[in-house]
Amino acid sequence: MAAESESSPRFADVVFTSGVVLTMNPDQPLAEAVAVRDGRIVAVGTGAEIEPLTDRSTRIVDLGGRCLMPGFVEPHGHVTEEAFVLGPAVDDIRPATIPAADDVVAAIKAAVAKRGGGGTCCYGWDPLLQKGLPTPNLAWLDSVAPDTPLVIMHNSGHLAFFNSAAATWLGLSKDTPDPAGARFGRTADGSLDGAAYEARAVGACLHPFMPKPGEWPAVLNAEYARLNKAGVTTCSDMAFDAKLRPALAASSPTVRVRMYEMSGPKMGSDITPDNGDDLVKQVGIKTWADGSPWVGNIATSFPYLTNDTTRALGLEPNHRGRANYTPEQLKAIGEAYFPAGWQLACHAHGDEAVDMVLDVWGKLLAAYPRDDHRLRLDHVGTMRPDQFERAAALGITATIFVDHLYYWGDVLVDDLFGPEHGAHYANAGSALKAGLRISFHNDAPVTPVEPLRNITEAVTRLSKSGRVLAPEERITVDQALRAQTIDAAWQLFADDITGSIEVGKYADFVVLDGDPRTVDPARIADILVDATWLAGQCVYSRHAPGETES
């Protein structure tokens, strides 16, 4: 049994017993009981070994054969963005919410009628999954809302559409400059065409809909509850706006939050890397080398297919996306933040974008060597095996958006890239073979927070229709579990306090109604989260109070 020293106080506050404990600790991978005191793990072992740590005041949680694991870690999410877009000011039209195109259009029209002159913002437009959506050009947007502001966000978060009334309301015009790393769509004469691409241009369309300072705590607390329901105890905010620090401080987190501030024109943060505590801390800086595959702006060495789908997206024949930054701009961002001690995380989907980042970061690491930098490539949809090997040689890690395979797997092969590139997407097998320490994420609100589905996808590589995509890229259940727990915590510089069930770490747990190692891999996504615990406190239960205890 692993336990703390004998000189410490003896009895536990909480004991979990009579279950299957998957620790994610290679030195003690399995146990059947865990003891917790003051929010920390004090012993891991058999029921008989843990029993002496209990007295009449100890809370006993009888697992009844269920599975206890470290709480899941979401290493690339958007806490504040999802809190906003799933909050009261925005209408949810995501494919997960409204699958049919006609229903999406009806929902937008109903939202315009309901919200009127106060402006309407809808999130989740996705013509690849909601087949049959109209082309959201300025004429169509103005026909839907001729007199009131209307903004529609694409499900990817990398594109927004706005009508003429919204442009006036937002102060956007022909003379509005494109922000760094972003742009507005324009007609031949330079007039705005109602489209905004990438974070800073999209953000310029959203600010009137943002919660007021006094409203932020409630919408953030609702987001924490959504994460806990999925079994998540640690998450990241990958496009954190420093202006929201007071709002975050006023909320009541029931997850550990790790923020990545957006790189901006001022090229610096107003805090240092030694900020925060074990619950809330900023650990890095985020930037975007390219965009989203679903809107045609990832930087690849190969073209998109030319077909009705890509034409409907507005892509010319043999279209290839482009990077958001030049190598010189990306170098300037790195030199502004990395020598100051920050971890860097860069969104890079296309293989050309990955090459650019590896080139820039390789020179950055040579100029400013650091033993433990954990530089991150995020999403890496079309990253090649040789690029994973190159990243491993530089000590660079990757977090993979493996859930793309489920929702968009058929689209990737049939509509966008063909079998050669579309099937070989999110190549977790190649990443592990190259020696990378990887994680999985959902990029919420792009897809729902569903760590168990990520594990299913990494092990099966099944699209929603049941097609298997590049089976040679499958990984084992144990590897996938690590990617959603301890290795994800490591990427967030939180593996010293969470991500595995070991003495001294926080009691951050998820209780599952099944063991992911023993069910059909295709059914791992169907396992239910029974409870979530943070620092020894139950923050979510599927059952009535007391129902899971004895």
XYZ file of N, CA, C and O in Angstrom, residues 193-377:
740
model
N -17.875 42.397 -46.536
C -18.864 41.507 -47.137
C -19.679 40.729 -46.111
O -20.452 39.835 -46.455
N -19.490 41.054 -44.816
C -20.275 40.409 -43.772
C -19.629 39.191 -43.154
O -20.289 38.444 -42.424
N -18.338 38.971 -43.399
C -17.631 37.832 -42.809
C -16.438 38.320 -41.996
O -15.790 39.317 -42.352
N -16.156 37.624 -40.900
C -14.994 37.926 -40.057
C -14.251 36.621 -39.791
O -14.867 35.634 -39.365
N -12.946 36.619 -40.059
C -12.145 35.409 -39.941
C -11.123 35.533 -38.811
O -10.415 36.536 -38.715
N -11.068 34.527 -37.987
C -10.109 34.367 -36.903
C -10.432 35.255 -35.691
O -11.255 36.146 -35.738
N -9.734 34.923 -34.578
C -10.185 35.323 -33.243
C -10.441 36.816 -33.082
O -11.495 37.221 -32.576
N -9.515 37.657 -33.495
C -9.680 39.076 -33.180
C -10.739 39.743 -34.057
O -11.425 40.673 -33.601
N -10.919 39.290 -35.276
C -11.999 39.824 -36.099
C -13.349 39.304 -35.614
O -14.326 40.056 -35.522
N -13.408 37.995 -35.288
C -14.643 37.434 -34.746
C -15.000 38.127 -33.433
O -16.154 38.497 -33.192
N -14.005 38.329 -32.596
C -14.251 38.981 -31.310
C -14.817 40.373 -31.443
O -15.626 40.818 -30.608
N -14.422 41.089 -32.502
C -14.940 42.441 -32.715
C -16.440 42.429 -32.979
O -17.116 43.445 -32.783
N -16.964 41.287 -33.409
C -18.402 41.167 -33.687
C -19.211 40.787 -32.454
O -20.446 40.865 -32.471
N -18.529 40.374 -31.388
C -19.236 39.748 -30.266
C -19.338 40.618 -29.023
O -20.154 40.324 -28.135
N -18.542 41.676 -28.940
C -18.435 42.359 -27.650
C -19.754 42.886 -27.098
O -19.960 42.881 -25.874
N -20.741 43.326 -27.914
C -21.989 43.811 -27.299
C -22.800 42.712 -26.613
O -23.668 43.007 -25.791
N -22.534 41.461 -26.977
C -23.310 40.349 -26.428
C -22.679 39.757 -25.173
O -23.276 38.902 -24.520
N -21.467 40.191 -24.846
C -20.765 39.617 -23.702
C -21.508 39.917 -22.403
O -22.149 40.956 -22.257
N -21.435 38.997 -21.430
C -22.059 39.269 -20.140
C -21.483 40.532 -19.497
O -20.301 40.859 -19.676
N -22.318 41.222 -18.764
C -21.854 42.366 -17.965
C -21.031 41.837 -16.787
O -21.151 40.675 -16.413
N -20.184 42.700 -16.192
C -19.330 42.215 -15.098
C -20.083 41.441 -14.022
O -19.625 40.388 -13.570
N -21.256 41.929 -13.632
C -22.012 41.246 -12.593
C -22.656 39.952 -13.032
O -23.101 39.158 -12.193
N -22.697 39.696 -14.352
C -23.317 38.482 -14.881
C -22.328 37.336 -15.067
O -22.728 36.171 -15.151
N -21.050 37.647 -15.138
C -20.047 36.630 -15.445
C -19.991 35.497 -14.417
O -19.896 34.322 -14.799
N -20.016 35.776 -13.107
C -19.903 34.647 -12.169
C -20.950 33.570 -12.394
O -20.644 32.372 -12.359
N -22.197 33.949 -12.646
C -23.261 32.961 -12.835
C -23.029 32.119 -14.089
O -23.207 30.893 -14.066
N -22.637 32.756 -15.201
C -22.443 31.971 -16.428
C -21.196 31.093 -16.309
O -21.162 29.980 -16.862
N -20.182 31.551 -15.592
C -19.001 30.718 -15.379
C -19.319 29.530 -14.480
O -18.886 28.398 -14.746
N -20.077 29.765 -13.425
C -20.439 28.663 -12.531
C -21.254 27.599 -13.275
O -21.110 26.397 -13.020
N -22.114 28.032 -14.198
C -22.869 27.071 -15.010
C -21.929 26.251 -15.893
O -22.145 25.050 -16.109
N -20.875 26.870 -16.389
C -19.896 26.150 -17.200
C -19.128 25.135 -16.360
O -18.890 23.999 -16.794
N -18.742 25.514 -15.154
C -18.051 24.549 -14.288
C -18.940 23.327 -14.044
O -18.458 22.194 -14.024
N -20.237 23.552 -13.859
C -21.156 22.439 -13.633
C -21.213 21.516 -14.847
O -21.284 20.283 -14.698
N -21.185 22.082 -16.065
C -21.172 21.250 -17.267
C -19.915 20.382 -17.317
O -19.961 19.201 -17.689
N -18.781 20.967 -16.962
C -17.530 20.211 -16.961
C -17.563 19.100 -15.923
O -17.164 17.960 -16.196
N -18.031 19.404 -14.712
C -18.113 18.380 -13.667
C -19.013 17.233 -14.081
O -18.729 16.067 -13.798
N -20.113 17.530 -14.768
C -21.045 16.489 -15.210
C -20.362 15.522 -16.171
O -20.724 14.340 -16.250
N -19.363 15.998 -16.914
C -18.599 15.148 -17.833
C -17.429 14.463 -17.151
O -16.658 13.758 -17.810
N -17.262 14.672 -15.841
C -16.171 14.051 -15.111
C -14.874 14.827 -15.131
O -13.825 14.306 -14.739
N -14.921 16.082 -15.559
C -13.718 16.898 -15.691
C -13.427 17.621 -14.380
O -14.313 18.263 -13.801
N -12.179 17.526 -13.932
C -11.758 18.236 -12.721
C -10.665 19.266 -12.987
O -10.382 20.090 -12.121
N -10.063 19.224 -14.171
C -9.067 20.224 -14.551
C -9.312 20.581 -16.011
O -9.521 19.698 -16.848
N -9.289 21.876 -16.311
C -9.553 22.320 -17.678
C -8.653 23.495 -18.010
O -8.022 24.086 -17.134
N -8.639 23.826 -19.278
C -7.880 24.992 -19.719
C -8.823 25.989 -20.374
O -9.911 25.634 -20.818
N -8.391 27.229 -20.399
C -9.077 28.258 -21.182
C -8.060 28.756 -22.192
O -7.156 29.512 -21.866
N -8.225 28.315 -23.456
C -7.178 28.485 -24.446
C -7.249 29.786 -25.236
O -6.487 29.965 -26.180
N -8.136 30.671 -24.865
C -8.136 31.992 -25.505
C -8.564 33.007 -24.457
O -9.497 33.783 -24.644
N -7.867 32.980 -23.339
C -8.275 33.780 -22.194
C -7.992 35.254 -22.440
O -6.917 35.635 -22.887
N -8.985 36.068 -22.148
C -8.849 37.518 -22.252
C -8.517 38.057 -20.859
O -9.281 37.857 -19.905
N -7.377 38.727 -20.736
C -6.929 39.206 -19.430
C -7.962 40.107 -18.752
O -7.991 40.198 -17.519
N -8.837 40.736 -19.534
C -9.858 41.604 -18.939
C -10.864 40.816 -18.100
O -11.611 41.395 -17.312
N -10.890 39.487 -18.270
C -11.858 38.674 -17.544
C -11.319 38.129 -16.221
O -12.008 37.360 -15.534
N -10.118 38.516 -15.820
C -9.590 38.026 -14.542
C -10.498 38.368 -13.367
O -10.730 37.523 -12.496
N -11.045 39.601 -13.275
C -11.955 39.881 -12.147
C -13.192 38.989 -12.161
O -13.661 38.551 -11.099
N -13.730 38.716 -13.345
C -14.913 37.850 -13.436
C -14.587 36.444 -12.969
O -15.368 35.815 -12.230
N -13.425 35.930 -13.375
C -13.018 34.595 -12.956
C -12.814 34.559 -11.442
O -13.219 33.602 -10.766
N -12.216 35.604 -10.903
C -11.980 35.671 -9.462
C -13.285 35.720 -8.675
O -13.351 35.253 -7.533
N -14.331 36.293 -9.273
C -15.622 36.420 -8.582
C -16.467 35.160 -8.692
O -17.491 35.035 -8.015
N -16.060 34.210 -9.543
C -16.814 32.962 -9.700
C -16.369 31.956 -8.644
O -15.469 32.227 -7.838
N -16.989 30.775 -8.676
C -16.680 29.729 -7.682
C -16.276 28.452 -8.406
O -17.093 27.537 -8.594
N -15.019 28.355 -8.850
C -14.616 27.208 -9.664
C -14.738 25.883 -8.920
O -14.300 25.758 -7.767
N -15.321 24.906 -9.591
C -15.335 23.530 -9.107
C -14.505 22.648 -10.041
O -14.648 21.433 -10.063
N -13.659 23.297 -10.821
C -12.624 22.642 -11.618
C -11.356 23.468 -11.443
O -11.409 24.658 -11.127
N -10.228 22.842 -11.672
C -8.965 23.591 -11.700
C -8.842 24.213 -13.090
O -8.958 23.512 -14.097
N -8.627 25.507 -13.137
C -8.601 26.239 -14.393
C -7.172 26.675 -14.694
O -6.513 27.303 -13.848
N -6.708 26.343 -15.891
C -5.396 26.781 -16.358
C -5.599 27.648 -17.599
O -6.110 27.186 -18.618
N -5.201 28.916 -17.496
C -5.480 29.872 -18.569
C -4.281 30.047 -19.496
O -3.129 30.013 -19.054
N -4.613 30.260 -20.774
C -3.635 30.630 -21.796
C -4.101 31.946 -22.390
O -5.103 32.011 -23.104
N -3.377 32.996 -22.078
C -3.751 34.330 -22.546
C -3.509 34.449 -24.047
O -2.510 33.938 -24.573
N -4.426 35.105 -24.745
C -4.245 35.332 -26.172
C -3.062 36.267 -26.413
O -2.951 37.314 -25.773
N -2.174 35.882 -27.317
C -1.110 36.802 -27.709
C -1.752 38.010 -28.385
O -2.693 37.867 -29.165
N -1.272 39.177 -28.054
C -1.909 40.386 -28.558
C -0.916 41.426 -29.016
O 0.309 41.233 -28.931
N -1.428 42.545 -29.493
C -0.551 43.585 -30.044
C 0.468 44.128 -29.047
O 1.561 44.546 -29.438
N 0.126 44.114 -27.743
C 1.067 44.689 -26.773
C 2.267 43.776 -26.520
O 3.254 44.191 -25.905
N 2.189 42.512 -26.988
C 3.300 41.564 -26.900
C 3.823 41.423 -25.471
O 5.012 41.532 -25.193
N 2.922 41.152 -24.556
C 3.321 40.926 -23.177
C 2.111 40.764 -22.294
O 1.016 41.230 -22.618
N 2.304 40.085 -21.177
C 1.242 39.901 -20.197
C 1.479 40.834 -19.019
O 2.615 41.211 -18.726
N 0.374 41.179 -18.329
C 0.527 42.055 -17.168
C 0.775 41.261 -15.886
O 0.831 41.843 -14.800
N 0.924 39.939 -16.005
C 1.302 39.131 -14.853
C 2.503 38.275 -15.234
O 2.926 38.243 -16.388
N 3.048 37.564 -14.264
C 4.224 36.727 -14.485
C 3.842 35.257 -14.321
O 2.792 34.931 -13.753
N 4.687 34.335 -14.782
C 4.322 32.914 -14.720
C 4.160 32.346 -13.311
O 3.649 31.245 -13.163
N 4.563 33.068 -12.286
C 4.417 32.561 -10.911
C 3.108 33.005 -10.265
O 2.975 33.056 -9.054
N 2.103 33.314 -11.082
C 0.819 33.789 -10.583
C -0.044 32.632 -10.092
O 0.234 31.470 -10.350
N -1.155 32.971 -9.432
C -2.210 32.019 -9.145
C -1.890 30.989 -8.093
O -0.931 31.102 -7.326
N -2.738 29.953 -8.043
C -2.610 28.885 -7.055
C -3.016 27.564 -7.704
O -3.164 27.483 -8.922
N -3.207 26.537 -6.875
C -3.526 25.214 -7.417
C -4.895 25.157 -8.071
O -5.160 24.248 -8.873
N -5.784 26.111 -7.746
C -7.119 26.088 -8.338
C -7.171 26.869 -9.646
O -7.684 26.380 -10.646
N -6.653 28.082 -9.661
C -6.725 28.946 -10.841
C -5.346 29.548 -11.094
O -4.760 30.170 -10.200
N -4.867 29.385 -12.314
C -3.532 29.889 -12.637
C -3.400 30.078 -14.131
O -3.939 29.297 -14.918
N -2.695 31.128 -14.541
C -2.336 31.285 -15.952
C -0.978 30.634 -16.171
O -0.012 30.936 -15.469
N -0.916 29.729 -17.154
C 0.326 28.991 -17.380
C 0.951 29.259 -18.731
O 2.115 28.890 -18.958
N 0.213 29.880 -19.673
C 0.797 30.011 -20.994
C 0.182 31.087 -21.849
O -0.688 31.847 -21.420
N 0.676 31.129 -23.082
C 0.252 32.084 -24.105
C -0.191 31.293 -25.331
O 0.454 30.325 -25.741
N -1.293 31.719 -25.918
C -1.890 31.000 -27.055
C -1.849 31.858 -28.313
O -2.132 33.057 -28.277
N -1.536 31.202 -29.423
C -1.634 31.873 -30.716
C -2.130 30.860 -31.749
O -2.261 29.673 -31.463
N -2.406 31.342 -32.961
C -3.031 30.536 -34.010
C -2.181 30.583 -35.274
O -2.080 31.619 -35.931
N -1.579 29.458 -35.648
C -0.807 29.437 -36.889
C -1.712 29.404 -38.110
O -1.354 29.923 -39.168
N -2.876 28.747 -37.982
C -3.838 28.735 -39.081
C -5.244 28.651 -38.493
O -5.434 28.979 -37.317
N -6.226 28.225 -39.294
C -7.605 28.313 -38.854
C -8.295 26.976 -38.716
O -7.755 26.037 -38.130
N -9.481 26.867 -39.311
C -10.317 25.678 -39.164
C -10.438 24.935 -40.495
O -10.635 25.555 -41.538
N -10.393 23.595 -40.473
C -10.597 22.842 -41.720
C -11.991 23.047 -42.294
O -12.193 22.923 -43.502
N -12.951 23.394 -41.432
C -14.353 23.459 -41.866
C -14.686 24.749 -42.606
O -15.756 24.854 -43.188
N -13.786 25.710 -42.585
C -14.037 26.947 -43.333
C -12.963 27.196 -44.385
O -12.917 28.254 -44.999
N -12.059 26.222 -44.569
C -11.100 26.295 -45.671
C -9.829 27.043 -45.384
O -9.092 27.373 -46.318
N -9.521 27.288 -44.113
C -8.322 28.103 -43.857
C -7.315 27.418 -42.943
O -6.768 28.020 -42.033
N -7.052 26.106 -43.201
C -5.872 25.505 -42.593
C -4.784 25.423 -43.665
O -5.066 25.205 -44.843
N -3.544 25.624 -43.246
C -2.425 25.726 -44.186
C -1.855 24.335 -44.448
O -1.134 23.777 -43.617
N -2.200 23.776 -45.611
C -1.772 22.426 -45.960
C -0.884 22.434 -47.197
O -0.942 23.334 -48.027
N -0.093 21.363 -47.345
C 0.734 21.195 -48.538
C -0.077 20.578 -49.680
O 0.428 20.463 -50.796
N -1.300 20.179 -49.411
C -2.175 19.541 -50.396
C -3.480 20.336 -50.479
O -3.870 21.022 -49.528
N -4.177 20.258 -51.606
C -5.387 21.059 -51.766
C -6.623 20.374 -51.191
O -6.662 19.155 -50.994
N -7.625 21.181 -50.940
C -8.959 20.653 -50.692
C -9.471 19.994 -51.979
O -9.030 20.337 -53.085
N -10.386 19.053 -51.839
C -11.064 18.501 -53.003
C -11.883 19.597 -53.689
O -12.255 20.599 -53.067
N -12.141 19.406 -54.969
C -13.020 20.312 -55.708
C -14.324 19.574 -55.988
O -14.360 18.605 -56.751
N -15.382 19.995 -55.313
C -16.677 19.313 -55.436
C -17.779 20.274 -54.979
O -17.513 21.445 -54.663
N -18.990 19.787 -54.961
C -20.121 20.643 -54.596
C -19.980 21.173 -53.169
O -20.344 22.311 -52.881
N -19.450 20.353 -52.265
C -19.305 20.787 -50.876
C -18.318 21.927 -50.747
O -18.596 22.944 -50.088
N -17.165 21.788 -51.363
C -16.163 22.844 -51.222
C -16.577 24.099 -51.999
O -16.267 25.219 -51.575
N -17.277 23.909 -53.117
C -17.799 25.092 -53.820
C -18.801 25.831 -52.949
O -18.819 27.078 -52.916
N -19.641 25.093 -52.215
C -20.618 25.727 -51.333
C -19.939 26.476 -50.196
O -20.497 27.440 -49.664
N -18.724 26.052 -49.831
C -17.964 26.772 -48.815
C -17.286 28.021 -49.372
O -16.664 28.779 -48.625
N -17.395 28.210 -50.686
C -16.770 29.362 -51.323
C -15.316 29.152 -51.677
O -14.578 30.135 -51.895
N -14.872 27.896 -51.767
C -13.472 27.599 -52.061
C -13.283 27.413 -53.561
O -14.039 26.687 -54.206
N -12.268 28.038 -54.095
C -11.966 27.908 -55.514
C -11.382 26.520 -55.777
O -10.955 25.831 -54.848
N -11.342 26.070 -57.040
C -10.769 24.758 -57.347
C -9.343 24.619 -56.815
O -8.536 25.556 -56.888
N -9.045 23.449 -56.247
C -7.712 23.138 -55.705
C -7.284 24.129 -54.628
O -6.105 24.460 -54.489
N -8.255 24.573 -53.853
C -7.996 25.557 -52.791
C -7.038 24.995 -51.745
O -7.121 23.834 -51.355
N -6.132 25.848 -51.297
C -5.308 25.567 -50.125
C -5.418 26.744 -49.171
O -5.419 27.899 -49.599
N -5.531 26.430 -47.883
C -5.612 27.497 -46.895
C -4.269 28.178 -46.704
O -3.261 27.794 -47.290
N -4.271 29.174 -45.843
C -3.040 29.934 -45.610
C -2.831 30.132 -44.120
O -3.759 30.036 -43.320
N -1.592 30.406 -43.759
C -1.261 30.658 -42.364
C -1.768 32.032 -41.941
O -1.900 32.945 -42.762
N -2.042 32.165 -40.650
C -2.477 33.455 -40.115
C -1.318 34.423 -39.902
O -1.521 35.635 -39.874
N -0.127 33.885 -39.711
C 1.050 34.702 -39.438
C 2.176 34.339 -40.401
O 2.245 33.219 -40.903
N 3.069 35.246 -40.617
C 4.321 34.939 -41.285
C 5.278 34.344 -40.251
O 5.090 34.514 -39.036
N 6.310 33.654 -40.695
C 7.300 33.158 -39.731
C 7.903 34.286 -38.893
O 8.176 34.090 -37.697
N 8.065 35.436 -39.487
C 8.640 36.573 -38.747
C 7.704 37.027 -37.636
O 8.147 37.354 -36.522
N 6.409 37.053 -37.922
C 5.439 37.440 -36.889
C 5.391 36.407 -35.771
O 5.329 36.760 -34.590
N 5.403 35.121 -36.133
C 5.376 34.068 -35.119
C 6.651 34.099 -34.274
O 6.609 33.885 -33.046
N 7.768 34.415 -34.899
C 9.032 34.551 -34.175
C 8.954 35.702 -33.176
O 9.403 35.581 -32.018
N 8.357 36.818 -33.589
C 8.245 37.969 -32.690
C 7.380 37.644 -31.475
O 7.688 38.061 -30.347
N 6.303 36.868 -31.694
C 5.443 36.466 -30.574
C 6.232 35.578 -29.618
O 6.211 35.776 -28.392
N 6.954 34.599 -30.168
C 7.731 33.711 -29.317
C 8.767 34.445 -28.499
O 8.931 34.197 -27.298
N 9.476 35.375 -29.139
C 10.522 36.114 -28.431
C 9.961 37.090 -27.410
O 10.665 37.483 -26.468
N 8.704 37.480 -27.563
C 8.085 38.380 -26.588
C 7.692 37.648 -25.312
O 7.692 38.243 -24.232
N 7.361 36.361 -25.418
C 6.798 35.652 -24.264
C 7.689 34.533 -23.724
O 7.773 34.341 -22.515
N 8.332 33.758 -24.603
C 9.052 32.583 -24.138
C 10.215 32.916 -23.208
O 10.366 32.289 -22.149
N 11.059 33.896 -23.519
C 12.150 34.212 -22.598
C 11.663 34.695 -21.232
O 12.407 34.624 -20.246
N 10.414 35.171 -21.163
C 9.853 35.603 -19.881
C 9.375 34.426 -19.040
O 8.897 34.624 -17.909
N 9.461 33.208 -19.579
C 9.117 32.026 -18.808
C 7.801 31.382 -19.150
O 7.415 30.375 -18.543
N 7.082 31.928 -20.137
C 5.768 31.385 -20.464
C 5.876 30.136 -21.326
O 6.752 30.029 -22.199
N 4.961 29.205 -21.097
C 4.730 28.117 -22.035
C 3.996 28.694 -23.246
O 3.169 29.599 -23.102
N 4.300 28.189 -24.437
C 3.606 28.613 -25.648
C 2.741 27.461 -26.156
O 3.167 26.305 -26.152
N 1.520 27.800 -26.579
C 0.617 26.831 -27.204
C 0.170 27.417 -28.529
O -0.319 28.545 -28.572
N 0.326 26.671 -29.596
C -0.012 27.189 -30.923
C -0.981 26.264 -31.634
O -0.692 25.074 -31.844
N -2.133 26.811 -32.000
C -3.110 26.115 -32.839
C -2.489 25.907 -34.222
O -2.082 26.866 -34.873
N -2.412 24.644 -34.643
C -1.856 24.341 -35.969
C -2.515 23.071 -36.487
O -2.271 21.987 -35.965
N -3.357 23.205 -37.499
C -4.043 22.055 -38.097
C -3.322 21.545 -39.339
O -3.125 20.352 -39.512
N -2.944 22.447 -40.234
C -2.357 22.043 -41.503
C -0.891 21.694 -41.366
O -0.172 22.247 -40.529
N -0.418 20.772 -42.226
C 0.978 20.357 -42.123
C 1.943 21.493 -42.454
O 3.043 21.558 -41.881
N 1.553 22.417 -43.333
C 2.425 23.569 -43.598
C 2.499 24.489 -42.389
O 3.562 25.053 -42.088
N 1.384 24.649 -41.686
C 1.401 25.448 -40.460
C 2.300 24.784 -39.417
O 3.062 25.462 -38.713
N 2.218 23.460 -39.310
C 3.064 22.738 -38.357
C 4.537 22.943 -38.695
O 5.365 23.191 -37.807
N 4.890 22.829 -39.982
C 6.286 23.053 -40.378
C 6.757 24.446 -39.967
O 7.880 24.614 -39.472
N 5.917 25.456 -40.194
C 6.303 26.819 -39.837
C 6.557 26.933 -38.335
O 7.573 27.513 -37.901
N 5.680 26.370 -37.531
C 5.838 26.460 -36.079
C 7.096 25.720 -35.637
O 7.874 26.221 -34.815
N 7.318 24.529 -36.172
C 8.513 23.781 -35.795
C 9.784 24.526 -36.193
O 10.779 24.529 -35.445
N 9.782 25.160 -37.364
C 10.949 25.952 -37.780
C 11.215 27.079 -36.791
O 12.353 27.287 -36.340
N 10.165 27.832 -36.468
C 10.309 28.999 -35.583
C 10.679 28.560 -34.174
O 11.593 29.114 -33.548
N 9.992 27.541 -33.667
C 10.251 27.112 -32.294
C 11.606 26.424 -32.156
O 12.244 26.516 -31.108
N 12.053 25.740 -33.210
C 13.382 25.146 -33.149
C 14.454 26.212 -32.934
O 15.367 26.046 -32.113
N 14.344 27.318 -33.650
C 15.299 28.422 -33.482
C 15.118 29.100 -32.125
O 16.095 29.515 -31.487
N 13.881 29.195 -31.663
C 13.606 29.808 -30.360
C 14.250 28.998 -29.241
O 14.878 29.554 -28.323
N 14.128 27.670 -29.320
C 14.709 26.817 -28.288
C 16.234 26.848 -28.325
O 16.886 26.723 -27.286
N 16.788 27.009 -29.515
C 18.246 27.123 -29.610
C 18.745 28.423 -28.998
O 19.798 28.462 -28.352
N 17.955 29.485 -29.167
C 18.368 30.800 -28.648
C 18.083 30.944 -27.153
O 18.820 31.630 -26.445
N 17.012 30.295 -26.696
C 16.597 30.431 -25.293
C 16.335 29.032 -24.724
O 15.190 28.656 -24.488
N 17.370 28.234 -24.500
C 17.161 26.854 -24.055
C 16.473 26.801 -22.685
O 16.732 27.623 -21.807
N 15.578 25.828 -22.556
C 14.871 25.612 -21.296
C 14.677 24.113 -21.132
O 14.228 23.441 -22.050
N 15.002 23.600 -19.962
C 14.948 22.154 -19.758
C 13.532 21.596 -19.848
O 13.331 20.482 -20.338
N 12.562 22.332 -19.374
C 11.196 21.801 -19.281
C 10.212 22.826 -19.828
O 9.498 23.483 -19.082
N 10.163 22.943 -21.154
C 9.345 24.004 -21.747
C 7.917 23.561 -22.076
O 7.006 24.373 -22.066
N 7.730 22.284 -22.428
C 6.423 21.722 -22.770
C 5.685 22.563 -23.823
O 4.465 22.759 -23.743
N 6.422 23.060 -24.797
C 5.788 23.771 -25.906
C 4.739 22.869 -26.553
O 4.974 21.689 -26.774
N 3.580 23.463 -26.876
C 2.420 22.678 -27.309
C 1.984 23.007 -28.719
O 1.791 24.176 -29.058
N 1.788 21.975 -29.515
C 1.064 22.099 -30.776
C -0.355 21.586 -30.541
O -0.543 20.458 -30.062
